[in-house]
Amino acid sequence: MLRVGEKCDLHDLKNDYAYICNLFNNLREYNHAEAVDKKYIEINEVVREMDSSFHKIQGNENIMFGIYRHDFIEDKKIFGDFVKLRQVFINVIKNAIEAVSENDAEKGKEIRISVTVEKDEGSYESIHKNDYDENNFMEMIHIEIIDNGKGISEKNICKIFEPMFTYGKKNGTGLGLSIVKKIIEDHQGKIKAVSALGTGTAIHIYLPVV
């Protein structure tokens, strides 16, 4: 940001303007992250949206990309706001693309997504009481988005979902992943990140099956 007494530089002004616009848009998204138009969504529709989001954001990056789908997802559905969930995928996939963009040719650039069905203890309220079986377990869709970028240190990985925390982004506002977390939690889901420097990052998203 420009300080008092410093000369005005056009490049700095453009960067500041881009940052302010990005911050304003992110603040608006953060304040309106609650899902309002929920409906039944097939998991295959979610998979197609992730594939589409990647190819829209990829640009000129030469990235090896693939989606693995568990055989059991074919008849599974979630109950959610598709527009808000699309925002989740765009934010997370965009972060993954940015993470691998600095990789050298020897390491290569790779993003993998897996979509599986898992059992999870029914430890939180559900809008559909039949989500729980006789053993009090819920079926969860587990979406794992993995990149082979530079990774995030142990001291920072626990902070990446906090508002206004940014890591390694020149014009980052620190709201992208906090928006993602709010949306996932509004869908009675949960999200976590696993990473280490030099090995890449994995974002795990869990959404209840209905």
Coordinates of N, CA and C in Angstrom, one line a residue:
M1 N 0.8 -1.2 0.0 CA 0.0 0.0 0.0 C 0.9 1.2 0.0
L2 N 0.4 2.3 -0.6 CA 1.1 3.6 -0.7 C 1.1 4.3 0.6
R3 N 2.3 4.8 1.0 CA 2.4 5.5 2.3 C 2.7 7.0 2.1
V4 N 2.4 7.8 3.1 CA 2.5 9.2 3.0 C 4.0 9.5 2.8
G5 N 4.2 10.4 1.8 CA 5.6 10.8 1.4 C 6.2 10.0 0.3
E6 N 5.6 8.9 0.0 CA 6.1 8.0 -1.1 C 5.6 8.5 -2.5
K7 N 6.4 8.3 -3.5 CA 6.0 8.7 -4.8 C 5.0 7.7 -5.3
C8 N 4.1 8.2 -6.2 CA 3.0 7.3 -6.7 C 3.6 6.5 -7.9
D9 N 3.4 5.2 -7.8 CA 3.9 4.3 -8.8 C 2.7 3.6 -9.4
L10 N 2.5 3.7 -10.8 CA 1.3 3.2 -11.4 C 1.2 1.7 -11.2
H11 N 2.3 1.0 -11.2 CA 2.2 -0.5 -10.9 C 1.7 -0.8 -9.5
D12 N 2.1 0.0 -8.5 CA 1.7 -0.2 -7.2 C 0.2 0.2 -7.0
L13 N -0.2 1.2 -7.7 CA -1.6 1.6 -7.7 C -2.5 0.5 -8.2
K14 N -2.1 -0.1 -9.3 CA -2.9 -1.2 -9.9 C -3.0 -2.3 -9.0
N15 N -1.8 -2.7 -8.3 CA -1.8 -3.8 -7.4 C -2.8 -3.5 -6.2
D16 N -2.7 -2.2 -5.7 CA -3.5 -1.8 -4.6 C -5.0 -1.9 -5.0
Y17 N -5.3 -1.4 -6.2 CA -6.7 -1.4 -6.6 C -7.2 -2.8 -6.8
A18 N -6.4 -3.7 -7.3 CA -6.8 -5.1 -7.5 C -7.0 -5.7 -6.1
Y19 N -6.1 -5.4 -5.2 CA -6.3 -6.0 -3.8 C -7.6 -5.5 -3.2
I20 N -7.9 -4.2 -3.3 CA -9.1 -3.6 -2.6 C -10.3 -4.2 -3.3
C21 N -10.3 -4.3 -4.6 CA -11.5 -4.9 -5.3 C -11.7 -6.4 -4.8
N22 N -10.6 -7.1 -4.8 CA -10.7 -8.5 -4.3 C -11.1 -8.6 -2.9
L23 N -10.6 -7.7 -2.0 CA -11.0 -7.8 -0.6 C -12.5 -7.4 -0.5
F24 N -13.0 -6.5 -1.2 CA -14.4 -6.1 -1.2 C -15.3 -7.3 -1.6
N25 N -14.9 -7.9 -2.7 CA -15.7 -9.0 -3.2 C -15.7 -10.2 -2.2
N26 N -14.5 -10.5 -1.6 CA -14.4 -11.5 -0.6 C -15.2 -11.2 0.6
L27 N -15.2 -10.0 1.1 CA -16.0 -9.6 2.3 C -17.5 -9.8 2.0
R28 N -17.9 -9.4 0.8 CA -19.3 -9.6 0.4 C -19.7 -11.1 0.4
E29 N -18.8 -11.9 -0.1 CA -19.0 -13.4 -0.2 C -19.0 -14.0 1.2
Y30 N -18.1 -13.5 2.1 CA -18.0 -14.0 3.4 C -19.3 -13.7 4.2
N31 N -19.8 -12.5 4.0 CA -21.1 -12.1 4.7 C -22.3 -12.8 4.2
H32 N -22.2 -13.3 3.0 CA -23.4 -14.0 2.4 C -23.1 -15.5 2.1
A33 N -22.3 -16.1 2.9 CA -21.8 -17.4 2.7 C -22.9 -18.5 3.0
E34 N -23.9 -18.1 3.7 CA -25.0 -19.0 4.1 C -25.7 -19.5 2.9
A35 N -25.9 -20.8 2.8 CA -26.7 -21.4 1.7 C -28.2 -21.1 1.8
V36 N -28.8 -20.6 0.8 CA -30.2 -20.2 0.9 C -31.1 -20.9 -0.1
D37 N -30.5 -21.6 -1.1 CA -31.3 -22.3 -2.1 C -30.9 -23.7 -2.2
K38 N -31.3 -24.5 -1.2 CA -30.9 -25.9 -1.1 C -31.8 -26.8 -1.9
K39 N -31.2 -27.8 -2.5 CA -32.0 -28.8 -3.2 C -31.2 -30.1 -3.2
Y40 N -31.8 -31.2 -3.7 CA -31.1 -32.4 -3.8 C -30.2 -32.4 -5.0
I41 N -28.9 -32.8 -4.7 CA -27.9 -32.7 -5.8 C -27.3 -34.1 -5.9
E42 N -27.2 -34.6 -7.1 CA -26.5 -35.9 -7.3 C -25.0 -35.7 -7.2
I43 N -24.3 -36.6 -6.7 CA -22.9 -36.5 -6.5 C -22.2 -36.4 -7.8
N44 N -22.7 -37.1 -8.8 CA -22.1 -37.1 -10.2 C -22.2 -35.6 -10.7
E45 N -23.2 -34.9 -10.3 CA -23.3 -33.5 -10.8 C -22.2 -32.7 -10.1
V46 N -21.9 -33.0 -8.9 CA -20.8 -32.3 -8.1 C -19.4 -32.7 -8.8
V47 N -19.2 -33.9 -9.2 CA -18.0 -34.3 -9.9 C -17.8 -33.6 -11.2
R48 N -18.9 -33.5 -12.0 CA -18.8 -32.7 -13.3 C -18.5 -31.3 -13.0
E49 N -19.0 -30.7 -12.0 CA -18.8 -29.3 -11.7 C -17.3 -29.1 -11.3
M50 N -16.7 -30.0 -10.5 CA -15.3 -29.9 -10.2 C -14.4 -30.0 -11.4
D51 N -14.7 -30.9 -12.3 CA -14.0 -31.0 -13.6 C -14.1 -29.8 -14.4
S52 N -15.3 -29.2 -14.5 CA -15.5 -28.0 -15.3 C -14.8 -26.8 -14.6
S53 N -14.8 -26.7 -13.3 CA -14.1 -25.6 -12.6 C -12.6 -25.7 -12.9
F54 N -12.0 -26.9 -12.8 CA -10.6 -27.0 -13.1 C -10.2 -26.5 -14.5
H55 N -11.0 -26.9 -15.5 CA -10.6 -26.5 -16.8 C -10.9 -25.1 -17.1
K56 N -11.8 -24.4 -16.4 CA -12.0 -23.0 -16.6 C -10.9 -22.2 -15.9
I57 N -10.3 -22.7 -14.8 CA -9.3 -21.9 -14.1 C -7.9 -22.2 -14.6
Q58 N -7.7 -23.4 -15.1 CA -6.4 -23.9 -15.4 C -5.5 -22.9 -16.3
G59 N -6.1 -22.2 -17.2 CA -5.4 -21.3 -18.1 C -4.4 -22.0 -18.9
N60 N -3.1 -21.5 -18.9 CA -2.1 -22.1 -19.7 C -1.2 -23.0 -19.0
E61 N -1.6 -23.3 -17.7 CA -0.8 -24.2 -16.9 C -0.9 -25.7 -17.4
N62 N 0.2 -26.3 -17.5 CA 0.2 -27.7 -18.0 C 0.2 -28.6 -16.7
I63 N -1.0 -29.0 -16.3 CA -1.2 -29.7 -15.1 C -1.8 -31.1 -15.3
M64 N -1.2 -32.1 -14.7 CA -1.8 -33.4 -14.8 C -3.0 -33.5 -13.8
F65 N -4.1 -33.8 -14.3 CA -5.4 -33.7 -13.5 C -6.2 -34.9 -13.7
G66 N -6.8 -35.4 -12.6 CA -7.7 -36.6 -12.7 C -8.6 -36.6 -11.5
I67 N -9.8 -37.2 -11.7 CA -10.8 -37.4 -10.7 C -11.1 -38.9 -10.5
Y68 N -10.9 -39.4 -9.3 CA -11.3 -40.8 -9.0 C -12.6 -40.8 -8.3
R69 N -13.6 -41.6 -8.9 CA -14.9 -41.7 -8.3 C -15.1 -43.1 -7.7
H70 N -15.5 -43.2 -6.5 CA -15.9 -44.5 -5.9 C -17.1 -45.1 -6.6
D71 N -17.1 -46.4 -6.8 CA -18.3 -47.0 -7.5 C -19.6 -46.8 -6.8
F72 N -19.6 -46.6 -5.5 CA -20.8 -46.5 -4.7 C -21.5 -45.1 -4.7
I73 N -20.9 -44.1 -5.4 CA -21.4 -42.8 -5.4 C -22.6 -42.6 -6.4
E74 N -22.8 -43.6 -7.3 CA -23.7 -43.4 -8.4 C -25.1 -42.9 -8.0
D75 N -25.6 -43.5 -6.9 CA -27.0 -43.2 -6.5 C -27.0 -42.3 -5.3
K76 N -25.9 -41.7 -5.0 CA -25.9 -40.8 -3.8 C -26.2 -39.4 -4.1
K77 N -26.8 -38.7 -3.1 CA -27.2 -37.3 -3.2 C -26.9 -36.6 -2.0
I78 N -26.6 -35.3 -2.1 CA -26.5 -34.4 -1.0 C -27.6 -33.3 -1.0
F79 N -27.8 -32.6 0.0 CA -28.8 -31.6 0.1 C -28.1 -30.3 0.3
G80 N -28.1 -29.4 -0.7 CA -27.3 -28.2 -0.6 C -27.6 -27.1 -1.6
D81 N -26.9 -26.0 -1.5 CA -27.0 -24.9 -2.4 C -25.9 -25.1 -3.4
F82 N -26.3 -25.4 -4.7 CA -25.3 -25.7 -5.7 C -24.4 -24.6 -6.0
V83 N -24.9 -23.4 -6.0 CA -24.1 -22.2 -6.3 C -23.0 -22.0 -5.3
K84 N -23.4 -22.2 -4.0 CA -22.4 -22.0 -2.9 C -21.4 -23.1 -3.0
L85 N -21.8 -24.3 -3.3 CA -20.9 -25.4 -3.4 C -19.9 -25.2 -4.5
R86 N -20.4 -24.7 -5.6 CA -19.5 -24.4 -6.8 C -18.5 -23.4 -6.3
Q87 N -18.8 -22.4 -5.5 CA -17.9 -21.5 -5.0 C -16.8 -22.2 -4.2
V88 N -17.2 -23.2 -3.4 CA -16.2 -24.0 -2.6 C -15.2 -24.6 -3.6
F89 N -15.7 -25.3 -4.6 CA -14.8 -26.0 -5.5 C -13.9 -25.0 -6.2
I90 N -14.4 -23.9 -6.7 CA -13.6 -22.9 -7.4 C -12.5 -22.4 -6.5
N91 N -12.8 -22.1 -5.2 CA -11.8 -21.5 -4.3 C -10.7 -22.5 -4.0
V92 N -11.1 -23.8 -3.7 CA -10.1 -24.8 -3.4 C -9.2 -25.2 -4.6
I93 N -9.9 -25.4 -5.7 CA -9.1 -25.8 -6.9 C -8.2 -24.7 -7.4
K94 N -8.7 -23.4 -7.3 CA -7.8 -22.3 -7.6 C -6.6 -22.2 -6.8
N95 N -6.8 -22.5 -5.5 CA -5.6 -22.6 -4.6 C -4.6 -23.7 -5.0
A96 N -5.2 -24.8 -5.4 CA -4.3 -25.9 -5.8 C -3.6 -25.6 -7.0
I97 N -4.2 -24.9 -8.0 CA -3.5 -24.5 -9.2 C -2.4 -23.5 -8.9
E98 N -2.7 -22.6 -8.0 CA -1.7 -21.6 -7.7 C -0.5 -22.3 -6.9
A99 N -0.8 -23.3 -6.2 CA 0.2 -24.0 -5.4 C 1.2 -24.8 -6.3
V100 N 0.7 -25.3 -7.4 CA 1.6 -26.1 -8.3 C 2.2 -25.3 -9.4
S101 N 1.7 -24.0 -9.6 CA 2.2 -23.2 -10.7 C 3.6 -22.9 -10.6
E102 N 4.2 -22.9 -9.4 CA 5.7 -22.6 -9.3 C 6.6 -23.9 -9.3
N103 N 6.0 -25.0 -9.5 CA 6.8 -26.2 -9.6 C 7.7 -26.2 -10.8
D104 N 8.9 -26.8 -10.7 CA 9.7 -26.9 -11.9 C 9.3 -28.1 -12.7
A105 N 9.9 -28.2 -13.9 CA 9.6 -29.2 -14.9 C 9.9 -30.6 -14.3
E106 N 10.9 -30.7 -13.5 CA 11.3 -32.1 -13.0 C 10.3 -32.6 -12.1
K107 N 9.7 -31.7 -11.2 CA 8.7 -32.2 -10.3 C 7.4 -32.4 -10.9
G108 N 7.1 -31.5 -11.9 CA 5.8 -31.6 -12.6 C 4.7 -31.0 -11.8
K109 N 3.5 -30.8 -12.4 CA 2.4 -30.2 -11.7 C 1.2 -31.2 -11.8
E110 N 0.7 -31.5 -10.6 CA -0.3 -32.5 -10.5 C -1.4 -32.1 -9.5
I111 N -2.7 -32.3 -9.9 CA -3.8 -32.2 -9.0 C -4.7 -33.4 -9.1
R112 N -5.0 -34.0 -8.0 CA -5.8 -35.2 -8.0 C -7.0 -35.0 -7.1
I113 N -8.2 -35.5 -7.5 CA -9.4 -35.4 -6.7 C -10.0 -36.8 -6.6
S114 N -10.3 -37.1 -5.4 CA -11.0 -38.4 -5.2 C -12.4 -38.1 -4.5
V115 N -13.4 -38.9 -4.9 CA -14.7 -38.8 -4.3 C -15.1 -40.2 -3.9
T116 N -15.2 -40.3 -2.6 CA -15.6 -41.6 -2.0 C -16.7 -41.5 -1.0
V117 N -17.3 -42.7 -0.6 CA -18.3 -42.7 0.4 C -17.7 -43.3 1.7
E118 N -18.0 -42.7 2.8 CA -17.5 -43.2 4.1 C -18.6 -43.1 5.1
K119 N -18.3 -43.9 6.2 CA -19.2 -43.8 7.4 C -18.6 -42.9 8.4
D120 N -19.5 -42.1 9.0 CA -19.0 -41.1 10.0 C -20.0 -41.1 11.1
E121 N -19.4 -41.0 12.3 CA -20.3 -41.0 13.5 C -21.3 -39.8 13.5
G122 N -22.5 -40.1 13.8 CA -23.6 -39.0 13.7 C -23.5 -38.1 14.9
S123 N -22.5 -37.2 14.9 CA -22.2 -36.4 16.1 C -22.8 -35.0 16.0
Y124 N -23.5 -34.7 14.9 CA -24.1 -33.4 14.8 C -25.5 -33.5 14.2
E125 N -26.3 -32.5 14.3 CA -27.7 -32.5 13.9 C -27.8 -32.6 12.4
S126 N -28.9 -33.3 12.0 CA -29.1 -33.4 10.5 C -30.6 -33.0 10.2
I127 N -30.7 -32.4 9.1 CA -32.1 -32.0 8.7 C -32.9 -33.2 8.2
H128 N -32.2 -34.3 8.0 CA -32.9 -35.5 7.6 C -32.6 -36.6 8.6
K129 N -33.6 -36.9 9.4 CA -33.4 -37.9 10.5 C -33.0 -39.2 10.0
N130 N -33.4 -39.6 8.8 CA -33.1 -40.9 8.2 C -31.7 -41.0 7.7
D131 N -30.9 -40.0 7.8 CA -29.5 -40.1 7.5 C -28.7 -41.1 8.3
Y132 N -29.2 -41.3 9.5 CA -28.5 -42.2 10.5 C -29.1 -43.6 10.4
D133 N -28.1 -44.6 10.4 CA -28.6 -46.0 10.4 C -28.7 -46.4 11.9
E134 N -29.0 -47.7 12.0 CA -29.2 -48.3 13.4 C -28.0 -48.2 14.3
N135 N -26.8 -48.0 13.7 CA -25.6 -47.9 14.5 C -25.2 -46.5 14.8
N136 N -26.1 -45.5 14.5 CA -25.9 -44.1 14.7 C -24.7 -43.6 13.8
F137 N -24.5 -44.2 12.6 CA -23.5 -43.7 11.7 C -24.1 -43.1 10.5
M138 N -23.5 -42.1 9.9 CA -24.0 -41.4 8.8 C -23.1 -41.6 7.6
E139 N -23.7 -41.8 6.4 CA -22.9 -41.8 5.2 C -22.4 -40.4 4.8
M140 N -21.1 -40.3 4.5 CA -20.5 -39.0 4.1 C -19.9 -39.2 2.8
I141 N -20.0 -38.1 2.0 CA -19.2 -38.0 0.8 C -17.9 -37.3 1.1
H142 N -16.8 -38.0 0.8 CA -15.5 -37.5 1.2 C -14.8 -37.0 -0.1
I143 N -14.6 -35.7 -0.3 CA -14.0 -35.2 -1.4 C -12.6 -34.7 -1.0
E144 N -11.6 -35.3 -1.6 CA -10.2 -35.0 -1.3 C -9.5 -34.3 -2.5
I145 N -9.0 -33.1 -2.4 CA -8.4 -32.4 -3.4 C -6.9 -32.2 -3.1
I146 N -6.0 -32.9 -3.8 CA -4.6 -33.0 -3.5 C -3.8 -32.3 -4.6
D147 N -2.8 -31.5 -4.1 CA -1.8 -31.0 -5.1 C -0.4 -31.3 -4.7
N148 N 0.5 -31.2 -5.6 CA 1.9 -31.5 -5.3 C 2.8 -30.3 -5.3
G149 N 2.1 -29.2 -4.8 CA 2.8 -27.9 -4.7 C 3.8 -27.9 -3.5
K150 N 4.2 -26.6 -3.2 CA 5.3 -26.5 -2.2 C 4.9 -26.9 -0.8
G151 N 3.6 -26.9 -0.5 CA 3.1 -27.3 0.8 C 3.0 -26.1 1.8
I152 N 2.5 -26.4 3.0 CA 2.3 -25.4 4.0 C 2.9 -25.9 5.3
S153 N 3.6 -25.0 6.0 CA 4.3 -25.4 7.2 C 3.3 -25.8 8.3
E154 N 3.7 -26.6 9.3 CA 2.9 -27.1 10.3 C 2.3 -25.9 11.2
K155 N 3.0 -24.9 11.4 CA 2.5 -23.7 12.2 C 1.5 -22.9 11.5
N156 N 1.4 -23.0 10.1 CA 0.4 -22.2 9.4 C -0.8 -23.0 8.9
I157 N -0.6 -24.4 8.8 CA -1.7 -25.2 8.3 C -3.0 -25.1 9.2
C158 N -2.8 -24.9 10.5 CA -4.0 -24.8 11.4 C -4.6 -23.4 11.3
K159 N -4.1 -22.5 10.5 CA -4.6 -21.1 10.5 C -5.3 -20.8 9.2
I160 N -5.2 -21.7 8.2 CA -5.6 -21.3 6.8 C -7.1 -21.1 6.7
F161 N -7.9 -21.6 7.6 CA -9.4 -21.3 7.5 C -9.8 -20.1 8.4
E162 N -8.8 -19.5 9.0 CA -9.1 -18.3 9.8 C -9.3 -17.1 8.9
P163 N -10.3 -16.2 9.2 CA -10.5 -15.0 8.4 C -9.2 -14.1 8.4
M164 N -8.9 -13.6 7.2 CA -7.8 -12.6 7.1 C -6.4 -13.2 7.2
F165 N -6.3 -14.5 7.2 CA -5.0 -15.2 7.2 C -4.7 -15.6 5.8
T166 N -3.5 -15.1 5.3 CA -3.1 -15.4 3.9 C -1.7 -16.0 3.9
Y167 N -1.5 -16.9 3.0 CA -0.2 -17.6 3.0 C 0.3 -17.7 1.6
G168 N 1.4 -17.0 1.3 CA 2.1 -17.1 0.0 C 1.4 -16.4 -1.2
K169 N 0.4 -15.6 -0.9 CA -0.3 -14.9 -2.0 C 0.0 -13.4 -1.9
K170 N 0.5 -12.9 -3.1 CA 0.8 -11.4 -3.1 C -0.4 -10.5 -2.8
N171 N -1.5 -10.8 -3.4 CA -2.7 -10.0 -3.3 C -3.8 -10.8 -2.6
G172 N -3.5 -11.8 -1.8 CA -4.5 -12.6 -1.1 C -5.2 -11.8 0.0
T173 N -6.4 -12.0 0.2 CA -7.2 -11.3 1.2 C -7.3 -12.1 2.5
G174 N -7.1 -13.4 2.4 CA -7.2 -14.3 3.6 C -8.6 -14.7 3.9
L175 N -9.5 -14.5 2.9 CA -11.0 -14.9 3.2 C -11.4 -16.0 2.3
G176 N -10.7 -16.4 1.3 CA -11.2 -17.5 0.4 C -11.5 -18.8 1.1
L177 N -10.6 -19.3 2.0 CA -10.8 -20.6 2.6 C -11.8 -20.4 3.9
S178 N -11.8 -19.2 4.4 CA -12.8 -19.0 5.5 C -14.2 -19.0 5.0
I179 N -14.4 -18.5 3.8 CA -15.7 -18.6 3.1 C -16.0 -20.0 2.8
V180 N -15.1 -20.8 2.3 CA -15.3 -22.2 2.1 C -15.7 -23.0 3.3
K181 N -15.0 -22.7 4.5 CA -15.4 -23.3 5.7 C -16.8 -23.0 6.2
K182 N -17.2 -21.8 6.0 CA -18.6 -21.4 6.4 C -19.6 -22.1 5.6
I183 N -19.3 -22.2 4.3 CA -20.3 -22.8 3.4 C -20.4 -24.3 3.7
I184 N -19.3 -25.0 3.9 CA -19.3 -26.4 4.2 C -20.0 -26.7 5.6
E185 N -19.8 -25.9 6.6 CA -20.4 -26.1 7.9 C -21.9 -25.8 7.8
D186 N -22.3 -24.9 6.9 CA -23.7 -24.6 6.7 C -24.4 -25.8 6.0
H187 N -23.7 -26.7 5.4 CA -24.2 -27.9 4.8 C -24.0 -29.1 5.8
Q188 N -23.9 -28.8 7.1 CA -23.7 -29.9 8.1 C -22.5 -30.7 7.7
G189 N -21.5 -30.1 7.1 CA -20.3 -30.9 6.7 C -19.1 -30.4 7.5
K190 N -17.9 -30.9 7.1 CA -16.7 -30.4 7.8 C -15.5 -30.4 6.8
I191 N -14.5 -29.7 7.1 CA -13.4 -29.6 6.2 C -12.1 -29.5 7.0
K192 N -11.0 -30.1 6.5 CA -9.7 -30.1 7.1 C -8.6 -30.1 6.1
A193 N -7.4 -29.6 6.5 CA -6.3 -29.6 5.5 C -5.1 -30.3 6.1
V194 N -4.4 -31.1 5.3 CA -3.2 -31.8 5.7 C -2.1 -31.4 4.7
S195 N -1.0 -31.0 5.3 CA 0.1 -30.5 4.4 C 1.4 -30.6 5.1
A196 N 2.5 -30.5 4.3 CA 3.9 -30.5 4.8 C 4.7 -29.8 3.8
L197 N 5.7 -29.0 4.2 CA 6.6 -28.3 3.2 C 7.2 -29.3 2.3
G198 N 7.1 -29.1 1.0 CA 7.8 -29.9 0.0 C 7.0 -31.1 -0.5
T199 N 5.8 -31.3 0.1 CA 5.1 -32.5 -0.3 C 3.7 -32.2 -0.8
G200 N 3.3 -31.0 -0.8 CA 1.9 -30.6 -1.3 C 0.9 -30.5 -0.2
T201 N -0.4 -30.3 -0.6 CA -1.5 -30.1 0.3 C -2.7 -30.9 -0.1
A202 N -3.4 -31.4 0.9 CA -4.6 -32.2 0.7 C -5.8 -31.5 1.5
I203 N -6.8 -31.1 0.8 CA -8.0 -30.5 1.4 C -9.1 -31.6 1.4
H204 N -9.6 -31.9 2.6 CA -10.6 -33.0 2.8 C -11.9 -32.3 3.1
I205 N -12.9 -32.6 2.3 CA -14.3 -32.0 2.5 C -15.2 -33.2 2.7
Y206 N -16.1 -33.1 3.8 CA -17.0 -34.2 4.1 C -18.4 -33.5 4.1
L207 N -19.3 -34.2 3.3 CA -20.7 -33.7 3.2 C -21.7 -34.9 3.4
P208 N -22.7 -34.7 4.2 CA -23.6 -35.8 4.5 C -24.5 -36.2 3.3
V209 N -24.6 -37.5 3.2 CA -25.5 -38.1 2.1 C -26.9 -38.1 2.6
V210 N -27.9 -37.8 1.8 CA -29.3 -37.8 2.1 C -30.0 -38.8 1.3

